[in-house]
Coordinates of C-alpha atoms in Angstrom, one line a residue:
M877 CA 3.0 25.4 -16.3
Q878 CA 5.1 23.8 -19.0
L879 CA 3.1 21.2 -21.0
S880 CA 4.5 18.4 -23.0
E881 CA 3.4 18.0 -26.7
Q882 CA 1.0 15.2 -25.7
E883 CA -0.6 17.4 -23.0
I884 CA -1.0 20.2 -25.5
V885 CA -2.6 17.9 -28.1
R886 CA -5.0 16.5 -25.5
R887 CA -6.1 19.9 -24.3
E888 CA -6.7 20.9 -27.9
A889 CA -8.8 17.8 -28.5
R890 CA -10.8 18.6 -25.4
K891 CA -11.6 22.1 -26.8
K892 CA -12.6 20.6 -30.2
L893 CA -14.9 18.1 -28.5
E894 CA -16.7 21.1 -26.8
E895 CA -16.9 22.9 -30.1
L896 CA -18.6 19.8 -31.6
G897 CA -21.1 19.8 -28.7
V898 CA -19.6 16.8 -27.1
D899 CA -19.3 17.3 -23.3
P900 CA -15.9 15.7 -22.3
Y901 CA -17.1 15.4 -18.7
P902 CA -20.8 14.6 -18.8
S903 CA -22.6 14.7 -15.4
E904 CA -25.5 12.3 -16.1
L905 CA -25.6 8.7 -14.9
Y906 CA -24.2 6.1 -17.3
Q907 CA -25.9 2.8 -16.7
V908 CA -23.5 -0.2 -16.6
N909 CA -25.0 -3.7 -16.6
V910 CA -22.0 -6.0 -17.1
S911 CA -18.2 -6.2 -16.4
A912 CA -15.3 -7.3 -18.6
R913 CA -14.7 -10.3 -16.2
E914 CA -18.3 -11.4 -16.3
I915 CA -18.3 -11.5 -20.1
H916 CA -15.0 -13.4 -20.2
E917 CA -16.1 -15.9 -17.6
N918 CA -19.7 -16.5 -18.8
Y919 CA -20.0 -15.9 -22.5
E920 CA -18.5 -19.2 -23.7
K921 CA -18.4 -21.4 -20.6
Q922 CA -22.0 -20.6 -19.4
K923 CA -23.3 -19.9 -22.9
I924 CA -24.8 -16.6 -21.7
D925 CA -25.9 -14.5 -24.7
Y926 CA -25.0 -10.9 -24.0
K927 CA -27.1 -8.9 -26.4
N928 CA -28.0 -5.5 -24.9
I929 CA -25.0 -4.8 -22.8
S930 CA -23.7 -1.5 -21.5
I931 CA -20.2 -1.2 -20.2
A932 CA -17.7 1.6 -19.4
G933 CA -13.9 1.7 -19.2
R934 CA -10.7 3.3 -20.1
L935 CA -9.4 3.1 -23.7
M936 CA -6.1 1.2 -23.5
S937 CA -5.3 0.4 -27.1
R938 CA -6.8 1.1 -30.6
R939 CA -6.3 -0.2 -34.1
I940 CA -8.1 1.8 -36.7
M941 CA -8.7 0.2 -40.1
G942 CA -10.6 2.8 -42.2
S943 CA -14.3 2.7 -41.4
A944 CA -13.8 0.1 -38.6
A945 CA -11.6 -0.3 -35.6
F946 CA -10.7 -2.7 -32.8
A947 CA -9.9 -1.2 -29.4
E948 CA -9.5 -2.4 -25.9
I949 CA -11.2 -1.0 -22.8
Q950 CA -10.3 -1.6 -19.2
D951 CA -12.9 -1.5 -16.4
S952 CA -12.3 -2.3 -12.7
T953 CA -12.3 -6.1 -13.4
G954 CA -10.0 -6.3 -16.5
R955 CA -9.8 -5.6 -20.2
I956 CA -12.0 -6.6 -23.1
Q957 CA -11.8 -5.9 -26.9
I958 CA -14.4 -3.8 -28.6
Y959 CA -15.2 -3.6 -32.3
V960 CA -16.3 -0.2 -33.6
R961 CA -17.8 0.2 -37.1
R962 CA -18.5 3.7 -38.4
D963 CA -22.0 2.9 -39.8
D964 CA -23.1 1.2 -36.6
I965 CA -22.4 4.1 -34.3
C966 CA -23.3 6.7 -36.9
A967 CA -26.6 5.5 -38.4
G968 CA -27.4 8.6 -40.3
E969 CA -25.4 10.8 -42.7
D970 CA -23.4 12.5 -40.0
K971 CA -20.3 10.4 -39.4
T972 CA -18.6 12.9 -37.0
L973 CA -18.7 10.6 -34.0
Y974 CA -16.5 8.0 -35.7
N975 CA -14.5 10.0 -38.3
T976 CA -13.6 12.9 -35.9
V977 CA -14.4 12.0 -32.3
F978 CA -13.3 8.4 -32.2
K979 CA -10.5 8.5 -34.7
K980 CA -9.0 11.9 -34.0
L981 CA -10.1 13.3 -30.7
L982 CA -10.0 10.3 -28.4
D983 CA -6.7 9.2 -26.8
I984 CA -5.4 6.2 -24.9
G985 CA -6.5 6.8 -21.3
D986 CA -9.9 8.4 -22.1
I987 CA -12.9 6.8 -20.5
I988 CA -15.8 5.8 -22.8
G989 CA -19.1 4.0 -22.4
V990 CA -20.3 1.6 -25.1
K991 CA -23.4 -0.4 -25.7
G992 CA -23.8 -3.4 -28.0
Y993 CA -23.6 -7.2 -28.1
V994 CA -20.9 -9.8 -27.5
F995 CA -19.4 -11.9 -30.2
T996 CA -16.3 -14.0 -31.0
T997 CA -13.9 -12.8 -33.7
Q998 CA -12.5 -15.0 -36.4
T999 CA -9.3 -15.3 -34.3
G1000 CA -11.4 -16.5 -31.4
E1001 CA -11.3 -13.4 -29.2
I1002 CA -14.4 -12.5 -27.2
S1003 CA -15.3 -8.9 -28.1
I1004 CA -18.1 -6.4 -27.9
H1005 CA -19.7 -5.2 -31.2
V1006 CA -20.4 -1.5 -30.4
T1007 CA -23.7 0.0 -31.5
E1008 CA -23.5 3.1 -29.3
L1009 CA -20.4 5.0 -28.0
K1010 CA -20.3 7.9 -25.5
V1011 CA -17.3 10.0 -24.3
L1012 CA -17.4 10.0 -20.5
T1013 CA -14.0 11.5 -19.5
K1014 CA -11.2 13.2 -21.5
S1015 CA -7.8 12.4 -20.2
L1016 CA -5.3 15.3 -20.3
R1017 CA -2.2 13.4 -19.4
P1018 CA -0.8 10.4 -21.4
L1019 CA -0.5 7.1 -19.6
P1020 CA 2.8 5.1 -19.5
I1021 CA 2.3 2.6 -22.2
V1022 CA 3.4 -0.9 -21.0
K1023 CA 4.0 -3.1 -23.9
E1024 CA 4.0 -6.9 -23.6
T1025 CA 5.8 -9.4 -25.9
K1026 CA 6.7 -13.1 -25.5
D1027 CA 10.2 -14.4 -25.5
E1028 CA 11.4 -17.6 -27.2
A1029 CA 10.2 -19.7 -24.2
G1030 CA 6.8 -18.1 -24.3
N1031 CA 7.2 -16.0 -21.2
I1032 CA 5.7 -12.5 -21.2
V1033 CA 8.2 -9.7 -21.3
K1034 CA 7.2 -6.2 -20.3
H1035 CA 8.7 -3.1 -22.0
D1036 CA 8.5 0.5 -20.7
A1037 CA 7.0 -0.8 -17.5
F1038 CA 5.8 1.8 -14.9
S1039 CA 8.1 0.2 -12.3
D1040 CA 10.0 3.0 -10.5
P1041 CA 9.0 2.5 -6.8
E1042 CA 8.8 6.2 -5.8
L1043 CA 6.7 7.1 -8.9
R1044 CA 4.4 4.1 -8.3
Y1045 CA 3.8 5.1 -4.7
R1046 CA 3.5 8.8 -5.4
Q1047 CA 1.2 8.3 -8.4
R1048 CA -0.7 5.2 -7.1
Y1049 CA -3.6 6.1 -9.4
V1050 CA -1.4 5.5 -12.5
D1051 CA 0.1 2.4 -10.9
L1052 CA -3.4 0.9 -10.5
I1053 CA -4.3 1.6 -14.1
V1054 CA -1.2 0.2 -15.8
N1055 CA -0.1 -2.6 -13.3
S1056 CA -3.0 -5.0 -12.9
H1057 CA -1.3 -7.0 -10.1
V1058 CA -1.3 -4.0 -7.8
K1059 CA -5.1 -3.9 -7.7
D1060 CA -5.1 -7.6 -6.8
T1061 CA -2.8 -6.9 -3.8
F1062 CA -5.3 -4.4 -2.3
I1063 CA -8.3 -6.6 -3.0
K1064 CA -6.5 -9.3 -1.0
R1065 CA -5.8 -6.8 1.8
T1066 CA -9.5 -6.0 2.1
K1067 CA -10.4 -9.7 2.1
L1068 CA -7.9 -10.2 4.9
V1069 CA -9.6 -7.5 7.0
N1070 CA -13.0 -8.9 6.2
S1071 CA -11.9 -12.4 7.1
M1072 CA -10.6 -11.3 10.5
R1073 CA -13.7 -9.2 11.1
E1074 CA -15.9 -12.1 10.2
Y1075 CA -14.0 -14.4 12.6
L1076 CA -14.3 -11.9 15.5
N1077 CA -18.0 -11.1 14.9
E1078 CA -18.9 -14.8 14.8
R1079 CA -17.5 -15.1 18.4
G1080 CA -19.8 -12.2 19.5
Y1081 CA -17.1 -9.6 20.1
L1082 CA -18.2 -6.0 19.6
E1083 CA -16.4 -3.7 17.1
V1084 CA -16.0 -0.2 18.6
E1085 CA -14.3 3.1 17.9
T1086 CA -12.0 5.0 20.3
P1087 CA -10.4 8.4 20.1
I1088 CA -7.6 9.2 17.7
L1089 CA -6.8 12.5 19.3
Q1090 CA -5.7 11.8 22.9
P1091 CA -4.6 14.0 25.8
L1092 CA -2.0 11.4 26.8
Y1093 CA -0.4 8.8 24.5
G1094 CA -0.1 5.2 25.8
G1095 CA -0.5 1.5 25.1
A1096 CA 2.8 1.1 23.4
A1097 CA 6.5 2.2 23.5
A1098 CA 6.7 4.8 20.8
K1099 CA 7.2 8.5 20.0
P1100 CA 3.9 10.3 19.2
F1101 CA 2.8 13.0 16.8
K1102 CA 1.8 16.1 18.7
T1103 CA -0.8 18.7 17.8
H1104 CA -2.8 21.5 19.4
H1105 CA -6.5 22.0 19.9
N1106 CA -7.2 25.7 19.5
T1107 CA -10.6 25.9 21.2
L1108 CA -9.6 23.9 24.3
D1109 CA -6.0 25.4 24.2
M1110 CA -4.5 22.1 25.0
T1111 CA -1.9 19.7 23.6
L1112 CA -3.2 16.5 22.0
Y1113 CA -1.4 13.5 20.6
L1114 CA -2.3 11.2 17.7
R1115 CA -2.7 7.8 19.2
I1116 CA 0.1 5.3 19.2
A1117 CA -2.2 2.5 20.2
N1118 CA -5.9 2.2 21.3
E1119 CA -5.2 -0.3 24.1
L1120 CA -5.9 1.8 27.2
Y1121 CA -9.3 3.0 25.8
L1122 CA -10.4 -0.6 24.9
K1123 CA -9.5 -1.8 28.4
R1124 CA -11.6 1.0 29.9
L1125 CA -14.5 -0.6 28.0
I1126 CA -13.7 -4.0 29.5
V1127 CA -13.9 -2.2 32.9
G1128 CA -17.3 -0.8 31.8
G1129 CA -18.7 -4.3 31.4
F1130 CA -18.1 -5.5 27.8
D1131 CA -16.8 -9.0 27.6
G1132 CA -15.1 -8.7 24.2
V1133 CA -14.3 -5.6 22.2
Y1134 CA -12.1 -5.0 19.1
E1135 CA -11.1 -2.1 16.8
F1136 CA -9.4 -1.8 13.4
S1137 CA -7.5 1.3 14.1
K1138 CA -5.3 3.8 12.4
D1139 CA -2.4 4.5 14.7
F1140 CA 0.5 6.9 14.3
R1141 CA 4.1 6.7 15.5
N1142 CA 6.6 9.5 14.9
E1143 CA 9.5 7.2 14.1
G1144 CA 11.8 6.1 11.3
M1145 CA 10.5 4.9 7.9
S1146 CA 11.6 1.7 6.2
R1147 CA 10.2 -1.0 4.0
F1148 CA 8.7 -2.4 7.3
H1149 CA 7.6 0.9 8.9
N1150 CA 5.2 3.7 7.9
P1151 CA 4.3 6.4 10.4
E1152 CA 0.6 5.8 9.9
F1153 CA -0.4 2.2 10.1
T1154 CA -3.3 -0.1 10.8
Q1155 CA -3.8 -2.7 13.5
V1156 CA -6.6 -4.6 15.0
E1157 CA -6.7 -4.8 18.8
L1158 CA -8.9 -7.3 20.7
Y1159 CA -9.6 -7.5 24.4
V1160 CA -11.6 -10.4 25.9
A1161 CA -12.5 -10.7 29.6
Y1162 CA -11.8 -13.8 31.7
K1163 CA -9.2 -15.2 29.2
D1164 CA -5.4 -15.4 29.4
Y1165 CA -2.5 -15.3 26.9
N1166 CA -2.5 -19.1 26.4
W1167 CA -6.1 -18.9 25.2
M1168 CA -5.2 -15.9 23.0
M1169 CA -2.4 -17.9 21.3
D1170 CA -4.9 -20.5 20.3
L1171 CA -7.2 -17.8 18.9
V1172 CA -4.4 -16.2 16.9
E1173 CA -3.4 -19.6 15.3
E1174 CA -7.0 -20.3 14.4
M1175 CA -7.7 -16.8 13.0
I1176 CA -4.6 -16.4 10.9
E1177 CA -5.0 -20.0 9.6
K1178 CA -8.5 -18.9 8.5
V1179 CA -7.1 -15.8 6.8
A1180 CA -4.7 -17.9 4.8
M1181 CA -7.4 -20.3 3.7
D1182 CA -9.8 -17.5 2.8
L1183 CA -7.2 -15.7 0.7
H1184 CA -5.3 -18.7 -0.9
G1185 CA -7.4 -21.8 -0.3
T1186 CA -4.4 -23.3 1.6
T1187 CA -2.5 -22.7 4.7
K1188 CA 0.8 -22.5 2.7
V1189 CA 1.7 -19.0 1.5
Q1190 CA 4.7 -18.1 -0.8
V1191 CA 6.7 -15.2 0.6
G1192 CA 9.8 -14.4 -1.4
N1193 CA 11.9 -17.6 -1.5
N1194 CA 10.1 -19.1 1.5
V1195 CA 6.9 -21.0 1.8
L1196 CA 5.2 -20.2 5.2
D1197 CA 2.7 -22.7 6.6
F1198 CA 0.1 -21.2 8.9
K1199 CA -1.5 -24.6 9.8
R1200 CA -1.9 -25.1 13.5
P1201 CA -0.1 -25.6 15.9
W1202 CA 2.8 -23.1 15.5
K1203 CA 6.2 -23.5 17.1
R1204 CA 6.7 -21.9 20.5
F1205 CA 9.8 -20.5 22.3
T1206 CA 10.2 -18.5 25.4
M1207 CA 12.2 -15.3 24.7
F1208 CA 15.2 -16.6 26.7
E1209 CA 15.0 -20.0 24.9
A1210 CA 15.0 -18.2 21.5
I1211 CA 18.1 -16.1 22.5
E1212 CA 19.9 -19.2 23.8
H1213 CA 18.9 -21.2 20.7
F1214 CA 20.3 -18.6 18.2
T1215 CA 23.3 -17.3 20.2
G1216 CA 24.2 -20.1 22.5
I1217 CA 24.1 -17.7 25.5
D1218 CA 21.7 -18.0 28.5
I1219 CA 20.8 -14.4 29.5
S1220 CA 18.0 -15.3 31.9
E1221 CA 20.0 -14.5 35.1
M1222 CA 21.9 -11.4 33.8
D1223 CA 21.6 -8.0 35.3
E1224 CA 21.7 -4.7 33.2
A1225 CA 25.5 -4.5 33.3
E1226 CA 25.9 -8.1 32.1
L1227 CA 23.3 -7.6 29.4
R1228 CA 25.1 -4.5 28.1
K1229 CA 28.4 -6.4 28.0
T1230 CA 26.8 -9.4 26.3
A1231 CA 25.1 -7.1 23.7
K1232 CA 28.4 -5.5 22.8
E1233 CA 30.1 -8.9 22.5
L1234 CA 27.4 -9.9 20.1
D1235 CA 27.9 -6.6 18.1
V1236 CA 24.4 -5.5 19.0
P1237 CA 24.1 -1.6 18.9
V1238 CA 23.2 -0.3 22.3
D1239 CA 23.4 3.1 24.2
E1240 CA 23.4 4.3 27.8
T1241 CA 19.7 5.2 27.7
M1242 CA 18.7 1.6 27.4
G1243 CA 17.4 -0.3 30.4
K1244 CA 17.4 -4.0 31.0
G1245 CA 14.2 -4.6 28.9
K1246 CA 15.4 -2.6 26.0
L1247 CA 18.8 -4.4 26.0
I1248 CA 17.0 -7.8 25.8
D1249 CA 14.8 -6.5 23.1
E1250 CA 17.7 -5.3 21.0
I1251 CA 19.6 -8.7 21.4
F1252 CA 16.5 -10.6 20.4
G1253 CA 15.8 -8.3 17.4
E1254 CA 19.3 -8.4 16.1
K1255 CA 20.1 -12.1 16.6
C1256 CA 16.8 -14.0 16.6
E1257 CA 13.8 -12.3 15.0
G1258 CA 15.1 -12.4 11.4
Q1259 CA 15.8 -16.2 11.6
L1260 CA 12.2 -17.0 12.6
I1261 CA 10.7 -17.7 9.2
Q1262 CA 7.8 -20.2 9.9
P1263 CA 5.1 -18.8 12.2
T1264 CA 6.4 -18.9 15.7
F1265 CA 5.2 -17.7 19.1
I1266 CA 7.8 -16.0 21.4
T1267 CA 6.5 -16.1 25.0
D1268 CA 7.3 -15.0 28.5
Y1269 CA 9.0 -11.7 28.2
P1270 CA 11.0 -9.9 31.0
V1271 CA 8.8 -7.6 33.1
E1272 CA 11.0 -4.6 32.2
M1273 CA 9.9 -5.0 28.5
S1274 CA 6.2 -5.1 29.1
P1275 CA 4.7 -2.4 31.4
L1276 CA 1.1 -3.4 30.6
A1277 CA 1.3 -7.2 30.9
K1278 CA 0.5 -9.3 34.0
K1279 CA 3.4 -10.9 35.9
H1280 CA 3.9 -14.6 35.1
R1281 CA 2.0 -16.9 37.4
T1282 CA 5.1 -19.2 37.9
K1283 CA 8.2 -17.5 36.5
E1284 CA 9.7 -14.7 38.6
G1285 CA 10.7 -11.6 36.7
L1286 CA 8.7 -12.5 33.6
V1287 CA 5.3 -11.5 32.3
E1288 CA 2.6 -13.4 30.4
R1289 CA 3.2 -12.0 26.9
F1290 CA 3.7 -13.4 23.5
E1291 CA 4.6 -12.1 20.0
A1292 CA 3.9 -14.1 16.8
I1293 CA 6.9 -13.8 14.3
A1294 CA 6.6 -14.9 10.7
N1295 CA 9.1 -14.3 7.9
G1296 CA 11.4 -12.7 10.4
K1297 CA 9.0 -10.0 11.5
E1298 CA 6.5 -9.5 14.3
I1299 CA 2.9 -9.8 13.2
C1300 CA 1.2 -9.6 16.6
N1301 CA 1.7 -8.9 20.3
A1302 CA -0.5 -10.1 23.2
F1303 CA -0.7 -10.2 26.9
S1304 CA -2.5 -11.5 29.9
E1305 CA -3.4 -7.9 30.7
L1306 CA -2.2 -6.3 33.9
N1307 CA -5.3 -5.5 36.0
D1308 CA -3.6 -4.8 39.4
P1309 CA -3.8 -0.9 39.7
I1310 CA -1.0 -0.8 42.3
D1311 CA 1.4 -2.8 40.2
Q1312 CA 0.4 -0.8 37.1
R1313 CA 1.2 2.5 38.8
K1314 CA 4.6 1.1 39.8
R1315 CA 5.3 0.0 36.2
F1316 CA 4.3 3.5 34.8
E1317 CA 6.6 5.2 37.4
E1318 CA 9.5 2.9 36.2
Q1319 CA 8.7 4.0 32.6
L1320 CA 8.9 7.7 33.8
E1321 CA 12.4 7.0 35.1
L1322 CA 13.4 5.6 31.8
G1323 CA 12.1 8.7 30.1
K1324 CA 14.2 10.8 32.4
R1325 CA 17.3 8.8 31.2
G1326 CA 16.5 9.8 27.6
D1327 CA 14.3 6.9 26.4
E1328 CA 11.9 8.8 24.0
E1329 CA 9.7 5.7 23.7
A1330 CA 9.0 5.3 27.4
M1331 CA 5.3 5.3 28.3
T1332 CA 3.6 8.2 30.2
L1333 CA 1.6 7.8 33.4
D1334 CA -2.2 7.9 32.7
E1335 CA -4.1 8.7 35.9
D1336 CA -7.5 8.2 34.3
F1337 CA -6.6 4.7 33.1
L1338 CA -5.3 3.9 36.6
R1339 CA -8.6 5.3 38.0
A1340 CA -10.5 2.9 35.7
L1341 CA -8.4 -0.1 36.9
E1342 CA -9.1 0.9 40.5
Y1343 CA -12.8 0.2 39.8
G1344 CA -11.8 -3.3 38.8
M1345 CA -11.0 -4.9 35.4
P1346 CA -11.6 -8.6 35.1
P1347 CA -8.8 -10.9 34.1
T1348 CA -8.4 -10.1 30.4
A1349 CA -6.4 -11.3 27.4
G1350 CA -5.4 -8.5 24.9
L1351 CA -4.1 -8.8 21.3
G1352 CA -2.7 -6.4 18.7
V1353 CA -2.2 -7.6 15.1
G1354 CA -0.4 -5.4 12.5
I1355 CA -2.6 -5.4 9.4
D1356 CA 0.1 -3.9 7.2
R1357 CA 2.7 -6.5 8.1
L1358 CA 0.3 -9.4 7.8
S1359 CA -0.8 -8.0 4.4
M1360 CA 2.8 -8.0 3.2
I1361 CA 3.1 -11.7 4.1
M1362 CA -0.3 -12.7 2.7
T1363 CA 0.3 -10.9 -0.6
N1364 CA 4.0 -11.7 -1.0
S1365 CA 4.9 -8.0 -1.0
N1366 CA 8.5 -6.9 -0.3
S1367 CA 7.7 -3.5 1.2
I1368 CA 5.0 -2.0 3.4
Q1369 CA 4.6 0.7 0.8
D1370 CA 3.3 -2.1 -1.6
V1371 CA 0.3 -2.7 0.7
L1372 CA -0.6 0.9 1.5
F1373 CA -2.5 2.8 -1.2
F1374 CA -0.8 6.1 -0.3
P1375 CA 2.3 5.5 1.9
Q1376 CA 4.1 8.5 3.5
L1377 CA 6.8 9.8 1.2
R1378 CA 9.4 12.6 1.3
P1379 CA 8.1 15.9 -0.3
E1380 CA 8.2 15.6 -4.1
K1381 CA 11.2 17.3 -5.6
K1382 CA 10.1 19.7 -8.3
A1383 CA 12.6 19.5 -11.2
K1384 CA 14.2 22.8 -12.1
V1385 CA 12.9 23.8 -15.6
A1386 CA 15.8 24.5 -17.9
T1387 CA 16.4 28.0 -19.2
A1388 CA 17.6 28.9 -22.7
E1389 CA 21.1 29.3 -21.2
D1390 CA 21.0 25.8 -19.7
Y1391 CA 20.2 24.3 -23.1
K1392 CA 23.0 26.3 -24.7
K1393 CA 25.5 25.1 -22.1
A1394 CA 24.5 21.5 -23.0
G1395 CA 25.3 22.3 -26.7
V1396 CA 21.8 22.8 -28.1
R1397 CA 21.7 25.5 -30.8
E1398 CA 19.4 28.4 -30.0
D1399 CA 17.1 27.9 -32.9
L1400 CA 16.5 24.2 -31.8
I1401 CA 15.6 25.1 -28.2
P1402 CA 11.8 25.8 -28.9
I1403 CA 11.7 22.3 -30.6
I1404 CA 13.2 20.6 -27.6
Q1405 CA 10.8 22.4 -25.3
K1406 CA 7.8 21.5 -27.5
L1407 CA 8.9 17.8 -27.2
G1408 CA 8.3 18.1 -23.4
I1409 CA 12.0 18.0 -22.5
T1410 CA 12.0 20.7 -19.8
T1411 CA 15.0 19.8 -17.8
I1412 CA 18.6 19.0 -18.6
K1413 CA 18.2 15.7 -16.7
Q1414 CA 15.5 14.7 -19.2
L1415 CA 17.8 15.7 -22.1
K1416 CA 20.7 13.6 -20.7
E1417 CA 18.5 10.6 -20.2
S1418 CA 17.2 10.6 -23.8
N1419 CA 18.0 8.0 -26.4
P1420 CA 20.1 9.9 -29.0
N1421 CA 18.6 8.2 -32.1
K1422 CA 15.0 8.6 -30.9
L1423 CA 15.7 12.2 -29.9
F1424 CA 17.2 12.9 -33.3
N1425 CA 14.1 11.6 -35.1
D1426 CA 11.8 13.4 -32.7
V1427 CA 13.5 16.8 -33.2
C1428 CA 13.5 16.4 -37.0
G1429 CA 9.8 15.4 -36.9
M1430 CA 8.8 18.3 -34.7
R1431 CA 10.7 20.8 -36.8
K1432 CA 8.7 19.7 -39.8
K1433 CA 5.4 19.7 -37.8
M1434 CA 6.1 23.2 -36.5
K1435 CA 6.9 24.3 -40.1
L1436 CA 10.3 25.8 -39.0
N1437 CA 11.7 25.6 -42.6
D1438 CA 14.5 28.1 -41.8
V1439 CA 15.8 25.9 -39.0
K1440 CA 18.4 23.3 -40.0
N1441 CA 18.0 19.8 -38.7
P1442 CA 20.8 18.6 -36.4
D1443 CA 22.7 15.4 -37.3
V1444 CA 22.9 12.4 -35.0
E1445 CA 26.4 13.2 -33.8
E1446 CA 25.2 16.7 -32.8
V1447 CA 22.4 15.2 -30.7
K1448 CA 24.8 12.7 -29.1
G1449 CA 26.9 15.7 -28.1
W1450 CA 24.0 17.2 -26.1
I1451 CA 23.6 14.0 -24.2
E1452 CA 27.2 13.3 -23.6
A1453 CA 28.4 16.8 -22.8

């Protein structure tokens, strides 16, 4: 494993700590009795006198001034300054803890515990005067150092920010350390889930768990992930939805059940789609889709209030208002509104022709429902910014929804759209087992035509329906999509701690020949490697002036007196070659 200079220095510091009898990874409990946020909020405003405090955090900056130093530590709530004086943490003759451990062997990113009391510095900064200091974790990799300055207008400007999206998603642990706003996003996501759970629990609905591994996939139109159970020697699928199992529970006698579920769909990835996602599904007996629309408005309005204290939420350049009531369109009304075309009486051939005239991509595997869905998705969905219900879908699009009570060829279904994307889907659930069997069989025919998202026929679910399911309203809310809106996040990856990514590409470590081809003299190659520049790409991306200074400094540090320093032009040649 090729180590950078910093990684080597930190490993050497770890070894020296052990030689001094300082465990760099102690196992005993470290008692913390206060947080950085509590001190900042209460010390001056509430006049709380923090005398015997104990706090732990990551060392984020340090200014050593001889026998005293100021530093900054960061815990889970924020940062606070600490003041460390040699004679306070080293009461006796032995000053090793300060002179060697604190000054020489600790690095930015190390985790320490300190005890002491809170005071205000002469410049007015709330700080902790340290009386005891303990090493809790030695960090072996350097953190990206994000520097902040203010421009002429007083705005904060960040330098060397850890902002590359793929790096942030792949190394979320680093992202959380150095980008404080990221943690706030995930705290809001948890509050969102808690707000919804609280709303549902207050109405007496039961939270349940249903299988993730299923012998048949169903409840949605999607491609599944497939696996194999060795003991049972059978194919299983990761669930694409939990709908059919929750409806079995309604058959069994529960009046209202819900589940926050991890679902999996083996489909494309984008800033709106991740193959593993979270949704909450709710089923309530003796209700219909009109009742469910009222519930959705009320619940999402509550979420906005709980997170923001207002129903108005900033999302990009738009301000979305979740205050009830929301606008409502039927699907055909929405398509006519945005395209000027009434498709309500069209057959499959006419729909295909209309789609092509509207430049909507279609193919021969698509049936009537899929064609309508594509037209709506291309021409309408993106224009629905304010929360809007789209109701009364064609029966071909909704194999699990009940036929409309007054409109032939439609079903009682709605989706809520906000900021141009679906956030929930709901039905008056189909509970006629004969009609349900017929719909499943129609889906099988679509599958034969090549529709990979067509549903399968689930005989056990049909058997459950034959025992009788009461009239039921069902709802599915995408937690990831709703979190994007409520946290003003541009990508689904921003609201998932660890989104699915392509395999990490391991950079090819440069050989001596590679460096020579780039123009680096043979006697300078060990210096380049010692600086942690292990690939030609790194070399080409270096700042020539900085690299020149680093090479000269490292040559001196390595005591390579026989090696001649390069000049700036020579270094520029490596980068520009």
